[in-house]
XYZ file of C-alpha atoms in Angstrom:
736
model
C -26.991 -33.027 -18.119
C -26.004 -31.681 -21.363
C -23.528 -30.128 -18.835
C -21.842 -32.379 -16.721
C -21.400 -34.442 -19.979
C -19.406 -32.252 -21.197
C -18.388 -31.486 -18.429
C -16.927 -35.734 -18.695
C -15.949 -35.365 -22.725
C -13.659 -32.165 -20.720
C -11.867 -34.743 -17.908
C -11.385 -37.690 -20.769
C -9.323 -35.438 -22.934
C -7.504 -33.541 -20.018
C -3.304 -34.229 -19.380
C -2.466 -36.629 -16.324
C 0.330 -37.331 -14.458
C 0.266 -40.317 -12.598
C 4.129 -40.842 -10.476
C 5.423 -42.568 -8.235
C 7.340 -42.322 -5.317
C 8.039 -41.977 -1.343
C 6.043 -40.140 1.274
C 8.349 -37.462 1.436
C 8.333 -36.125 5.704
C 11.766 -33.175 5.805
C 13.975 -35.703 7.560
C 13.635 -37.720 4.491
C 13.756 -35.929 1.868
C 16.837 -33.929 3.585
C 18.655 -37.038 3.812
C 17.516 -38.041 -0.386
C 18.953 -34.575 -1.490
C 22.737 -32.517 -1.186
C 23.515 -29.397 -0.814
C 25.513 -27.283 -2.813
C 28.588 -25.965 -0.944
C 28.145 -21.755 -0.798
C 30.468 -19.626 1.042
C 28.991 -16.318 1.733
C 31.456 -13.587 0.971
C 32.588 -11.851 4.112
C 32.134 -7.847 4.803
C 35.683 -7.712 3.275
C 35.191 -8.897 0.238
C 31.862 -6.900 -0.314
C 32.983 -3.790 0.520
C 36.746 -4.894 -1.457
C 33.664 -5.476 -4.532
C 32.163 -2.582 -4.855
C 35.540 -1.166 -4.382
C 36.603 -2.266 -7.331
C 36.714 -0.613 -10.278
C 37.012 -1.541 -14.496
C 36.310 0.882 -17.480
C 32.894 -1.685 -17.999
C 31.885 -1.338 -14.456
C 32.818 2.843 -14.709
C 31.090 2.600 -17.885
C 28.023 1.256 -16.896
C 28.366 3.695 -14.034
C 28.159 6.670 -15.999
C 24.606 5.164 -18.855
C 22.962 4.497 -15.681
C 24.133 8.824 -14.063
C 23.019 10.047 -17.595
C 21.326 8.420 -19.702
C 21.087 10.665 -22.925
C 24.588 9.296 -23.759
C 23.301 6.166 -23.889
C 20.020 6.841 -26.033
C 20.891 10.064 -27.331
C 23.703 8.648 -30.296
C 21.363 5.683 -31.017
C 18.312 8.686 -31.818
C 16.266 7.709 -35.005
C 16.057 10.874 -37.198
C 13.775 10.122 -39.359
C 11.366 8.109 -37.351
C 11.735 10.435 -34.102
C 11.789 13.646 -34.886
C 9.109 14.738 -37.040
C 6.331 13.565 -33.587
C 8.548 15.177 -31.058
C 8.674 18.267 -32.271
C 5.064 17.688 -33.192
C 4.539 17.146 -28.920
C 6.846 19.887 -28.177
C 5.433 22.602 -29.624
C 1.518 20.753 -28.643
C 3.268 20.643 -24.861
C 4.617 23.873 -24.748
C 1.391 25.374 -25.556
C 0.264 24.066 -22.434
C 3.659 24.696 -20.311
C 3.414 28.461 -20.648
C -0.039 28.550 -18.898
C 0.138 26.053 -16.586
C 2.762 27.690 -14.987
C 1.765 30.654 -15.343
C -1.078 29.455 -13.693
C 0.127 27.218 -11.042
C 2.682 29.654 -9.512
C -0.531 31.218 -8.253
C -0.967 28.416 -6.110
C 2.231 28.034 -4.351
C 2.287 31.697 -3.561
C 5.082 33.693 -6.170
C 5.016 36.340 -8.863
C 4.519 34.278 -12.140
C 7.635 34.935 -13.347
C 8.892 32.381 -11.446
C 6.015 29.691 -12.727
C 7.716 29.763 -16.430
C 11.375 29.245 -14.589
C 10.059 26.310 -13.347
C 9.016 25.630 -16.650
C 12.261 25.713 -18.128
C 15.317 24.653 -16.070
C 13.633 21.522 -14.814
C 12.140 19.437 -17.973
C 15.813 20.932 -19.495
C 18.128 19.006 -16.064
C 15.670 16.341 -17.097
C 16.225 15.415 -20.382
C 19.474 14.416 -19.111
C 19.368 12.709 -15.533
C 15.202 11.248 -16.390
C 14.933 7.602 -17.765
C 11.604 8.522 -18.999
C 10.451 9.278 -22.436
C 7.299 10.505 -21.573
C 6.658 12.836 -18.372
C 6.223 16.409 -18.532
C 8.765 17.458 -15.603
C 7.168 20.692 -14.827
C 5.114 22.303 -12.548
C 2.162 20.490 -11.057
C -0.665 21.533 -9.338
C -0.649 19.190 -6.299
C 2.637 20.066 -4.956
C 2.240 23.509 -6.112
C -0.161 24.046 -3.562
C 1.998 22.338 -0.478
C 5.105 24.043 -1.370
C 2.010 27.373 -1.961
C 0.517 25.902 1.562
C 4.283 25.889 3.732
C 4.577 30.356 1.592
C 1.861 31.279 3.867
C 2.330 29.504 7.121
C 5.517 31.264 6.855
C 5.010 34.829 5.145
C 1.174 35.651 5.902
C -0.341 38.520 4.836
C 0.692 39.508 8.130
C 4.105 39.721 9.026
C 4.457 42.917 6.349
C 3.874 46.266 7.768
C 0.901 47.849 6.694
C -0.707 50.648 7.804
C -3.671 49.859 7.291
C -4.586 53.398 7.024
C -2.617 53.501 3.978
C -4.087 54.251 1.135
C -0.609 54.908 -0.343
C -0.358 52.880 -3.621
C 3.211 53.129 -4.105
C 3.219 51.077 -0.538
C 1.087 48.564 -1.139
C 3.137 48.163 -4.082
C 5.933 47.363 -1.516
C 4.068 46.489 0.599
C 3.227 43.530 -2.205
C 6.867 43.627 -2.998
C 7.863 42.642 0.262
C 5.828 39.581 0.868
C 5.875 37.954 -2.815
C 9.424 38.246 -2.904
C 10.362 36.370 1.132
C 7.592 33.979 -0.557
C 9.986 33.589 -3.227
C 12.683 32.494 -0.446
C 10.806 30.036 1.238
C 9.716 28.220 -1.612
C 13.393 28.201 -3.317
C 14.521 26.958 -0.284
C 11.724 23.727 -0.246
C 12.445 22.803 -3.729
C 15.826 22.709 -2.958
C 15.626 20.502 0.437
C 13.100 18.108 -1.277
C 16.182 18.299 -4.446
C 18.061 17.323 -1.686
C 16.118 14.383 -0.164
C 15.250 13.160 -3.002
C 19.381 12.651 -3.767
C 20.071 11.305 -1.203
C 17.448 8.584 -0.899
C 18.368 8.614 -5.326
C 22.116 7.518 -4.392
C 20.830 5.052 -1.496
C 18.449 3.169 -2.961
C 15.789 4.035 -1.380
C 13.783 3.933 -5.176
C 10.935 1.204 -3.774
C 9.422 3.874 -1.130
C 7.123 4.566 -3.979
C 4.874 0.960 -3.211
C 3.955 2.445 0.129
C 1.778 5.262 -1.622
C -0.630 2.655 -2.198
C -2.433 3.941 -6.229
C -6.299 4.391 -3.189
C -4.074 6.673 -0.567
C -2.482 8.488 -4.196
C -6.131 8.546 -5.493
C -7.762 10.175 -1.636
C -4.506 12.157 -0.836
C -4.897 14.229 -4.703
C -8.552 14.119 -4.962
C -8.357 16.539 -1.049
C -5.424 18.127 -2.530
C -7.159 19.182 -5.349
C -10.615 20.745 -3.352
C -7.518 22.642 -1.084
C -6.427 23.919 -5.033
C -10.233 24.591 -6.508
C -11.071 26.373 -2.815
C -7.645 28.154 -3.090
C -8.948 29.549 -7.307
C -12.413 30.643 -5.235
C -10.603 34.277 -4.535
C -8.702 35.068 -8.083
C -12.326 33.118 -9.729
C -15.066 35.909 -7.798
C -12.357 39.091 -7.896
C -11.899 39.474 -4.286
C -9.459 40.634 -1.908
C -9.310 37.809 1.198
C -6.053 36.280 2.794
C -5.031 32.884 2.795
C -4.801 29.642 4.504
C -2.764 27.679 5.316
C -2.372 24.579 8.067
C -5.186 22.316 9.472
C -8.775 23.446 8.385
C -7.212 25.618 5.809
C -9.951 24.756 3.223
C -12.589 25.672 6.197
C -10.993 29.143 6.778
C -10.892 29.800 3.098
C -14.332 29.159 1.905
C -15.454 30.865 5.636
C -14.045 34.051 3.569
C -15.108 33.248 0.535
C -17.951 33.329 1.980
C -17.406 36.580 3.997
C -16.524 38.191 1.234
C -19.046 37.355 -1.552
C -20.542 41.270 -1.938
C -17.834 42.279 -2.950
C -17.513 40.428 -6.256
C -16.314 41.880 -9.270
C -18.248 41.016 -11.910
C -16.375 41.852 -14.322
C -13.231 39.265 -13.347
C -15.823 36.868 -12.466
C -17.788 36.784 -16.361
C -14.470 36.710 -17.617
C -13.546 34.127 -15.802
C -17.166 32.050 -15.945
C -16.270 32.843 -19.763
C -13.037 30.597 -19.616
C -13.777 27.828 -17.413
C -16.728 27.898 -20.272
C -14.547 27.644 -23.757
C -11.947 26.080 -22.022
C -14.258 22.465 -21.089
C -15.190 23.208 -24.950
C -12.198 22.590 -25.696
C -11.222 19.796 -23.484
C -14.625 17.369 -24.650
C -13.884 18.745 -27.931
C -10.070 17.302 -28.239
C -11.827 14.741 -25.962
C -14.442 12.946 -28.282
C -12.496 13.514 -32.040
C -9.250 12.760 -30.589
C -9.019 9.922 -33.061
C -8.664 12.745 -35.891
C -8.051 15.958 -34.633
C -3.587 15.426 -35.701
C -2.906 17.309 -32.445
C -5.500 18.358 -30.306
C -6.013 21.381 -29.919
C -4.118 23.654 -27.566
C -7.300 26.093 -25.499
C -5.752 26.817 -22.457
C -3.156 28.881 -24.684
C -5.921 30.153 -26.794
C -7.671 31.782 -23.987
C -4.666 33.095 -22.277
C -4.865 35.000 -25.666
C -7.695 36.137 -25.334
C -8.278 37.443 -22.507
C -4.795 39.106 -21.769
C -6.088 40.519 -25.153
C -9.434 41.824 -23.957
C -8.111 43.125 -21.042
C -5.043 45.307 -22.737
C -7.563 46.273 -25.305
C -10.515 47.017 -22.756
C -8.459 48.215 -19.657
C -10.232 45.874 -17.451
C -7.416 46.167 -14.086
C -8.179 50.200 -14.466
C -11.619 50.288 -15.793
C -13.172 47.405 -13.788
C -10.468 46.831 -11.255
C -9.672 42.366 -12.273
C -6.868 41.918 -10.882
C -4.440 41.176 -13.557
C -0.376 39.021 -14.018
C 0.515 42.559 -13.804
C 4.956 43.007 -14.367
C 6.721 39.924 -16.089
C 10.239 39.967 -16.425
C 12.066 39.459 -18.824
C 15.244 37.038 -19.344
C 16.763 35.036 -16.795
C 17.793 35.289 -14.044
C 21.425 35.366 -12.457
C 22.006 32.540 -10.378
C 21.126 32.855 -6.071
C 22.716 30.725 -3.305
C 18.920 29.304 -1.609
C 18.605 31.059 1.673
C 19.972 28.007 4.367
C 18.722 29.720 6.955
C 15.116 28.664 6.118
C 15.489 25.238 6.287
C 14.968 23.264 9.514
C 11.817 25.771 9.237
C 10.615 23.548 5.842
C 12.236 19.591 6.728
C 9.008 17.973 7.274
C 7.562 20.191 4.333
C 9.867 19.233 1.889
C 9.953 15.914 2.881
C 5.947 15.561 2.187
C 6.511 17.012 -1.096
C 10.181 15.244 -2.373
C 7.901 11.656 -1.452
C 4.264 13.871 -3.514
C 6.414 14.162 -6.334
C 8.466 11.257 -6.885
C 5.543 9.743 -6.207
C 3.542 11.769 -8.665
C 6.866 11.382 -11.486
C 7.345 7.553 -10.733
C 3.665 6.426 -11.006
C 3.452 8.273 -14.653
C 6.571 6.917 -15.971
C 5.018 3.552 -15.234
C 1.964 3.336 -16.769
C 4.122 4.465 -20.248
C 6.530 2.670 -19.817
C 4.758 -0.053 -19.948
C 2.945 1.105 -22.610
C 5.447 1.663 -24.703
C 7.736 -1.798 -23.819
C 10.966 0.343 -21.903
C 11.652 0.376 -18.321
C 12.541 2.734 -16.004
C 14.572 2.991 -13.718
C 12.292 4.195 -10.419
C 16.234 5.445 -8.125
C 17.594 6.626 -10.870
C 14.471 9.302 -11.365
C 14.710 9.598 -7.892
C 18.008 11.639 -8.811
C 16.722 13.079 -11.740
C 14.052 14.812 -9.421
C 16.197 15.453 -7.150
C 18.769 17.875 -9.175
C 16.260 19.029 -11.348
C 15.017 20.524 -8.375
C 17.824 21.136 -6.216
C 20.024 22.805 -9.005
C 16.455 24.488 -10.543
C 16.959 25.831 -6.998
C 20.049 28.112 -7.242
C 17.602 29.931 -10.418
C 14.847 30.966 -8.139
C 12.414 27.904 -9.513
C 9.646 26.013 -6.451
C 9.204 22.018 -6.829
C 8.384 20.763 -10.129
C 7.347 16.812 -10.377
C 5.241 15.216 -13.661
C 2.344 16.479 -14.994
C -0.688 14.370 -15.982
C -2.303 16.594 -18.463
C 0.524 17.878 -20.210
C 2.227 13.962 -19.609
C -1.393 12.572 -21.340
C -0.228 15.375 -24.361
C 2.937 14.525 -25.276
C 2.406 10.985 -25.268
C -0.710 10.898 -27.412
C 1.165 13.483 -30.181
C 4.052 11.258 -30.944
C 6.474 12.473 -28.084
C 8.805 9.303 -28.914
C 11.879 11.331 -26.505
C 12.812 13.152 -24.728
C 13.447 15.740 -26.999
C 9.818 16.920 -26.745
C 10.621 17.979 -23.429
C 13.901 19.686 -24.315
C 10.763 21.384 -27.645
C 8.771 22.744 -24.878
C 11.760 23.844 -22.300
C 12.297 25.769 -25.896
C 9.445 27.507 -26.223
C 9.092 28.732 -22.494
C 12.452 29.678 -22.572
C 11.130 32.260 -26.051
C 8.349 33.686 -24.277
C 10.852 34.618 -20.945
C 13.931 36.169 -23.164
C 10.961 37.688 -25.346
C 7.440 38.265 -25.635
C 6.268 37.781 -21.565
C 6.088 41.484 -21.153
C 3.116 40.827 -23.662
C 1.193 38.751 -20.557
C 1.213 41.142 -18.342
C -1.986 42.773 -18.606
C -3.816 38.329 -18.815
C -6.351 38.517 -15.986
C -5.860 36.556 -12.508
C -9.436 35.844 -12.773
C -8.195 33.715 -16.778
C -5.591 31.739 -14.609
C -7.395 30.718 -12.232
C -10.308 28.950 -15.049
C -7.233 27.417 -16.106
C -6.265 25.422 -12.555
C -10.021 24.425 -11.773
C -10.943 23.820 -15.153
C -7.015 21.331 -15.389
C -9.154 20.219 -11.505
C -11.120 18.278 -14.004
C -9.886 14.517 -13.580
C -8.676 14.484 -10.213
C -12.255 15.624 -9.526
C -13.440 12.690 -11.064
C -12.363 10.398 -8.433
C -14.851 10.895 -6.654
C -16.308 7.988 -8.460
C -13.799 6.080 -6.997
C -15.631 5.846 -3.581
C -18.531 3.498 -6.027
C -15.169 1.439 -6.858
C -14.130 1.222 -4.161
C -17.381 0.110 -2.310
C -17.613 -2.938 -3.944
C -13.713 -4.502 -4.549
C -12.376 -4.102 -1.324
C -13.550 -1.397 2.237
C -10.566 -2.254 3.003
C -9.350 0.064 -0.244
C -11.736 2.779 0.528
C -11.312 2.869 4.196
C -7.324 4.037 3.003
C -9.274 6.651 0.368
C -11.415 7.540 2.377
C -9.108 8.380 5.285
C -6.300 9.918 3.125
C -8.836 12.264 1.789
C -10.189 13.426 4.985
C -6.406 13.364 6.509
C -5.520 15.906 4.132
C -8.544 17.830 2.978
C -8.911 18.921 7.310
C -5.281 18.399 8.842
C -3.445 20.267 5.600
C -1.138 18.414 3.189
C 1.399 17.992 4.599
C 0.084 15.723 7.686
C -2.551 14.163 5.971
C -0.314 12.921 3.939
C 1.424 11.775 7.335
C -1.675 10.252 8.261
C -2.935 8.519 5.430
C 0.668 6.532 5.470
C -0.027 4.889 9.047
C -2.979 4.105 7.743
C -2.074 2.667 5.390
C 0.650 1.068 7.332
C -1.940 -0.215 10.237
C -4.400 -1.565 7.445
C -1.360 -4.237 6.425
C -1.300 -5.822 10.758
C -4.870 -5.781 10.165
C -4.723 -8.064 7.643
C -2.042 -10.219 9.200
C -3.966 -10.396 11.684
C -7.496 -10.497 10.365
C -6.747 -13.179 7.583
C -8.694 -15.892 6.547
C -8.466 -19.682 7.699
C -9.949 -23.120 6.219
C -10.584 -26.598 6.660
C -9.207 -28.148 3.585
C -10.441 -31.614 1.992
C -10.045 -33.534 -0.314
C -10.690 -34.051 -4.032
C -12.216 -37.589 -4.396
C -9.473 -38.767 -6.268
C -6.449 -36.328 -6.954
C -3.413 -34.586 -4.608
C -5.531 -31.662 -4.718
C -7.037 -30.332 -1.375
C -9.623 -27.991 -1.450
C -11.631 -24.970 1.273
C -14.729 -27.577 2.310
C -16.870 -25.120 2.411
C -16.614 -24.001 -0.759
C -17.310 -26.833 -2.674
C -19.175 -29.388 -2.553
C -17.203 -32.309 -4.125
C -14.377 -32.001 -1.136
C -14.845 -34.249 0.989
C -12.416 -34.443 4.451
C -10.972 -37.523 6.168
C -12.048 -39.332 8.272
C -9.624 -38.339 11.779
C -7.884 -35.655 10.067
C -7.835 -31.786 9.955
C -6.575 -29.352 7.792
C -5.886 -25.968 8.952
C -4.251 -23.253 6.726
C -4.550 -19.217 7.397
C -3.564 -17.419 4.712
C -1.192 -15.281 6.572
C 2.895 -15.483 8.073
C 3.236 -16.367 11.512
C 4.435 -14.024 14.226
C 4.124 -11.976 17.109
C 1.119 -9.668 16.013
C -1.181 -12.966 14.844
C 0.155 -15.359 16.415
C -2.223 -16.044 19.986
C -5.915 -15.520 16.995
C -4.153 -18.481 15.109
C -4.347 -20.170 17.883
C -7.739 -19.435 18.870
C -9.221 -20.508 14.497
C -6.834 -23.555 14.422
C -9.377 -24.702 18.585
C -12.442 -22.740 16.484
C -11.765 -24.437 13.045
C -11.138 -28.137 14.217
C -13.181 -28.152 16.683
C -11.166 -29.723 19.688
C -9.669 -27.719 22.001
C -7.268 -29.702 23.760
C -7.388 -26.960 27.639
C -10.714 -27.868 27.440
C -10.258 -31.647 27.109
C -8.080 -31.147 29.738
C -10.307 -29.607 31.945
C -12.562 -31.613 31.584
C -11.464 -34.837 31.217
C -9.328 -33.389 35.831
C -13.057 -32.865 36.343
C -14.132 -35.811 35.183
C -11.836 -37.311 37.266
C -12.437 -35.439 40.086
C -16.167 -36.092 40.241
C -15.492 -40.292 39.214
C -13.314 -40.149 42.102
C -16.424 -38.159 44.702
C -18.044 -40.903 43.100
C -16.316 -43.606 44.002
C -15.366 -42.201 47.868
C -18.949 -41.781 48.855
C -19.807 -45.508 47.736
C -17.419 -46.793 50.107
C -19.027 -44.677 53.130
C -22.185 -45.876 51.871
C -21.048 -49.836 52.211
C -19.244 -49.008 55.404
C -22.143 -47.524 56.646
C -24.395 -50.182 55.466
C -21.931 -52.846 56.877
C -21.810 -51.734 60.299
C -26.026 -50.939 60.417
C -25.622 -54.978 59.734
C -23.639 -56.081 61.750
C -26.011 -54.173 64.707
C -29.291 -55.563 63.302
C -27.090 -58.832 63.656
C -26.062 -58.927 66.970
C -29.771 -57.396 68.128
C -31.711 -60.347 66.734
C -29.873 -63.473 66.492
C -33.251 -65.656 65.691
C -33.362 -63.554 62.603
C -32.666 -65.341 59.621
C -30.375 -63.417 57.112
C -30.909 -65.045 52.949
C -27.178 -65.821 51.106
C -27.369 -63.518 49.209
C -27.927 -60.570 51.073
C -25.460 -60.996 53.022
C -21.825 -58.887 52.496
C -19.033 -60.919 49.941
C -15.900 -60.452 50.520
C -16.813 -56.608 51.590
C -19.515 -55.912 48.828
C -22.940 -56.553 48.386
C -24.779 -58.342 45.037
C -26.882 -55.922 44.833
C -25.350 -52.737 45.312
C -25.728 -50.366 42.403
C -21.822 -49.161 42.402
C -20.147 -51.451 41.080
C -16.536 -51.010 41.487
C -14.220 -50.538 37.572
C -11.398 -51.834 36.498
C -8.611 -48.784 35.829
C -8.688 -48.651 32.245
C -12.318 -49.113 32.030
C -12.886 -46.472 34.254
C -10.353 -43.932 31.940
C -12.757 -45.577 29.283
C -15.852 -44.409 30.401
C -14.800 -41.017 31.999
C -12.612 -39.132 30.349
C -13.507 -36.528 27.028
C -12.025 -38.088 23.247
C -11.430 -36.191 20.444
C -12.718 -38.097 17.304
C -9.512 -37.043 14.961
C -6.153 -38.355 15.439
C -3.977 -35.795 13.370
C -3.658 -32.374 12.193
C -1.918 -31.057 9.377
C -1.035 -27.142 9.499
C -0.860 -25.801 5.609
C 2.399 -23.383 5.745
C 1.952 -22.806 2.273
C 1.011 -19.159 3.181
C 3.363 -19.091 5.582
C 5.906 -16.111 4.931
C 7.645 -16.002 7.949
C 7.839 -16.703 10.652
C 9.324 -15.425 14.176
C 10.373 -16.372 18.059
C 7.261 -15.948 19.022
C 5.140 -17.856 16.100
C 7.662 -20.525 16.838
C 7.250 -21.387 20.713
C 3.032 -20.709 19.434
C 3.532 -23.465 16.833
C 5.955 -25.886 19.176
C 3.341 -24.459 21.900
C 0.375 -26.282 19.552
C 2.106 -29.269 18.585
C 2.637 -30.490 22.323
C -0.506 -29.530 23.531
C -3.104 -31.575 20.948
C 0.138 -34.241 21.752
C -1.670 -34.006 24.962
C -5.354 -35.411 24.002
C -3.253 -38.202 21.656
C -3.742 -35.870 18.446
C -0.256 -35.193 16.353
C 0.529 -32.194 14.464
C 1.976 -32.560 11.501
C 3.090 -29.542 9.247
C 2.245 -29.558 5.056
C 4.480 -27.187 2.134
C 6.497 -25.456 4.569
C 9.188 -23.517 2.517
C 12.990 -23.328 2.459
C 13.370 -20.448 3.895
C 10.979 -20.497 6.809
C 12.506 -24.293 7.465
C 15.772 -22.262 7.511
C 13.840 -20.077 10.220
C 12.329 -22.539 11.958
C 16.041 -24.259 12.129
C 17.695 -20.832 13.568
C 15.225 -20.604 16.251
C 15.489 -23.676 17.229
C 12.213 -24.804 16.807
C 13.655 -28.689 16.495
C 14.559 -30.844 19.093
C 13.562 -34.222 20.189
C 9.789 -33.744 20.414
C 9.582 -31.708 17.704
C 11.367 -33.381 15.204
C 11.154 -33.123 11.057
C 9.806 -36.555 10.269
C 5.850 -33.861 12.062
C 7.242 -31.675 8.186
C 6.047 -32.691 4.945
C 6.496 -31.589 1.835
C 2.989 -31.543 1.075
C -0.666 -31.700 1.741
C -1.209 -35.545 0.206
C 2.208 -36.479 1.856
C 0.778 -35.534 5.488
C -2.221 -37.281 4.607
C -1.031 -40.449 3.498
C 1.553 -40.528 6.181
C -1.024 -39.998 8.926
C -3.418 -42.007 7.481
C -0.329 -44.722 7.424
C 0.306 -44.177 11.444
C -3.715 -43.970 12.130
C -3.412 -48.034 10.904
C -0.508 -48.504 12.247
C -1.998 -47.651 15.775
C -5.191 -49.735 15.032
C -3.445 -52.349 14.062
C -1.306 -52.740 17.724
C -4.962 -52.253 19.305
C -6.742 -55.445 17.680
C -3.366 -57.032 18.363
C -3.658 -56.196 21.947
């Protein structure tokens, strides 16, 4: 009772409006409006305008291509510098161990991970539009690069005598194999960079929207499983071949299990100890992030401790623990990538280019939204393309944004790309001056760093329950992306996942929700009659709505749903009418034959029995018997009696959700109007948008039988028009 009173008070206090206007159909509305005169530019004018150059336009293009020219002169030193320095040091401390670790994922020597943590980061400062993301090596992309390198240069391709125990031969074998894999990785970086550059210049930054969140999360979760599996052999200290392609995860696990008895206990202890220390450090950073001025750099601490323990205890010599090995000092001279490898790695480079861009732009959008600035997706493509393609001349592998480092860079006070530049300077110091100090670093320590950094991505398994509760279709996309990427490999898995996501879009348009709408009393608002008790339908009027566009893929389902929801099937009515007419014709024919036989029999009886009296009422009158059970009917009475009729006189199609109509949809719509007209139902279209109207006009939808008078500005206009028309028809019938 109190709730009802509160609702009444709210209704009384609500603002009201009252508008008196004619009932508008499109014919009447267009007659009262005057279109603006617009002359579309010709192709030559468009080309001339795009080629026209001015100082303002040149300056705008220059600032767009080199964003640093716009923000660096305005850099507030006193406000931003300290935060950028602290953030740069913190990110650089993470950049160093992750560069070494992710190089192992890419199947190249660790020093190339350091190169990839310097050149691209430095270049992004000049061309990138995001102020907070950390460019460099990333687990997923490094894993994809490693799969290509291992596929093109498997362990068996370099000849080595199986009985050879000569250390020199073994070293030469590994050196030759790694050199070839570096060539493949560099070629992939070069080609992926060129692809990103081309997409950026062609303004294809919108491509990232096709990698939906469920798809990306399912894909990265599968990539995390791939990465985790690939690091097991380093953690356990065993020697196995590295696999790529379909079922590589299964083969890798089988290989590890087959050699589990050869586990190096010392390597396992060192690795597990590092994992425990890293997990404790991450938990402390998470719990006390508000109290700590900067996160505890556990990764570099673990690297320093691991290097010291390995050097002090001589783990490589005494316990056969694999170490990083040679880290050459200084930077390499630039070299041209191996162009002849491009055909073999083209498909993989496309996948890596798209995945790398998607990762970077998604993180960039998150930080841009949080800090109130905008990023340019096309410029991000150009920036990543320059980082990859130019960096490849200096032997870098494919790079993108690292989620963990970006979070650290933003949370420690980073304000601009200066923080990234400072982190690159720290990596440069290691490469030039102190890189050799990390040569005793055990590979199991790097494996521990990689595995712990997968924690966030492995937590994405919780997405299954989330999407189960919110959207079954998005759950299907997540599962398809995960399963395909896990078992088919990351390249084919990504392609399969994108294809499946496209299919779900088609499925949604082919399986929309169909509703019958009714009016909220005393308003011009129309809602689903099955959802609200207060909503009422007008007698004789059905309002049909489908939350989809009308085109070739769903035109048949649209027609079926219309017949089912309205309860009126013109084809069935016409068929039933024809059957009834045929049945009645047969009955009339049978009755006529019966009367003829009766007359003939009566005539014979009269001739045979002249003396017999026949009552007047038994004689046929004008060839008909008064007691005949079958009586003649007038044509109008006959039609009224036998023809099935619909209990509705008007059908309104709500086109509010319709975004486009193709030629098949227009033909379907026209067919619906004509079929329902044959059974006495007038079809109207309401709330048709301007672009859809233009499409219908171009498709020659309107003619003498289907005019613009059937299209109404709103549902309420259509309802009022149908009521007026029905009232006029009823009045005409009563006059007759």
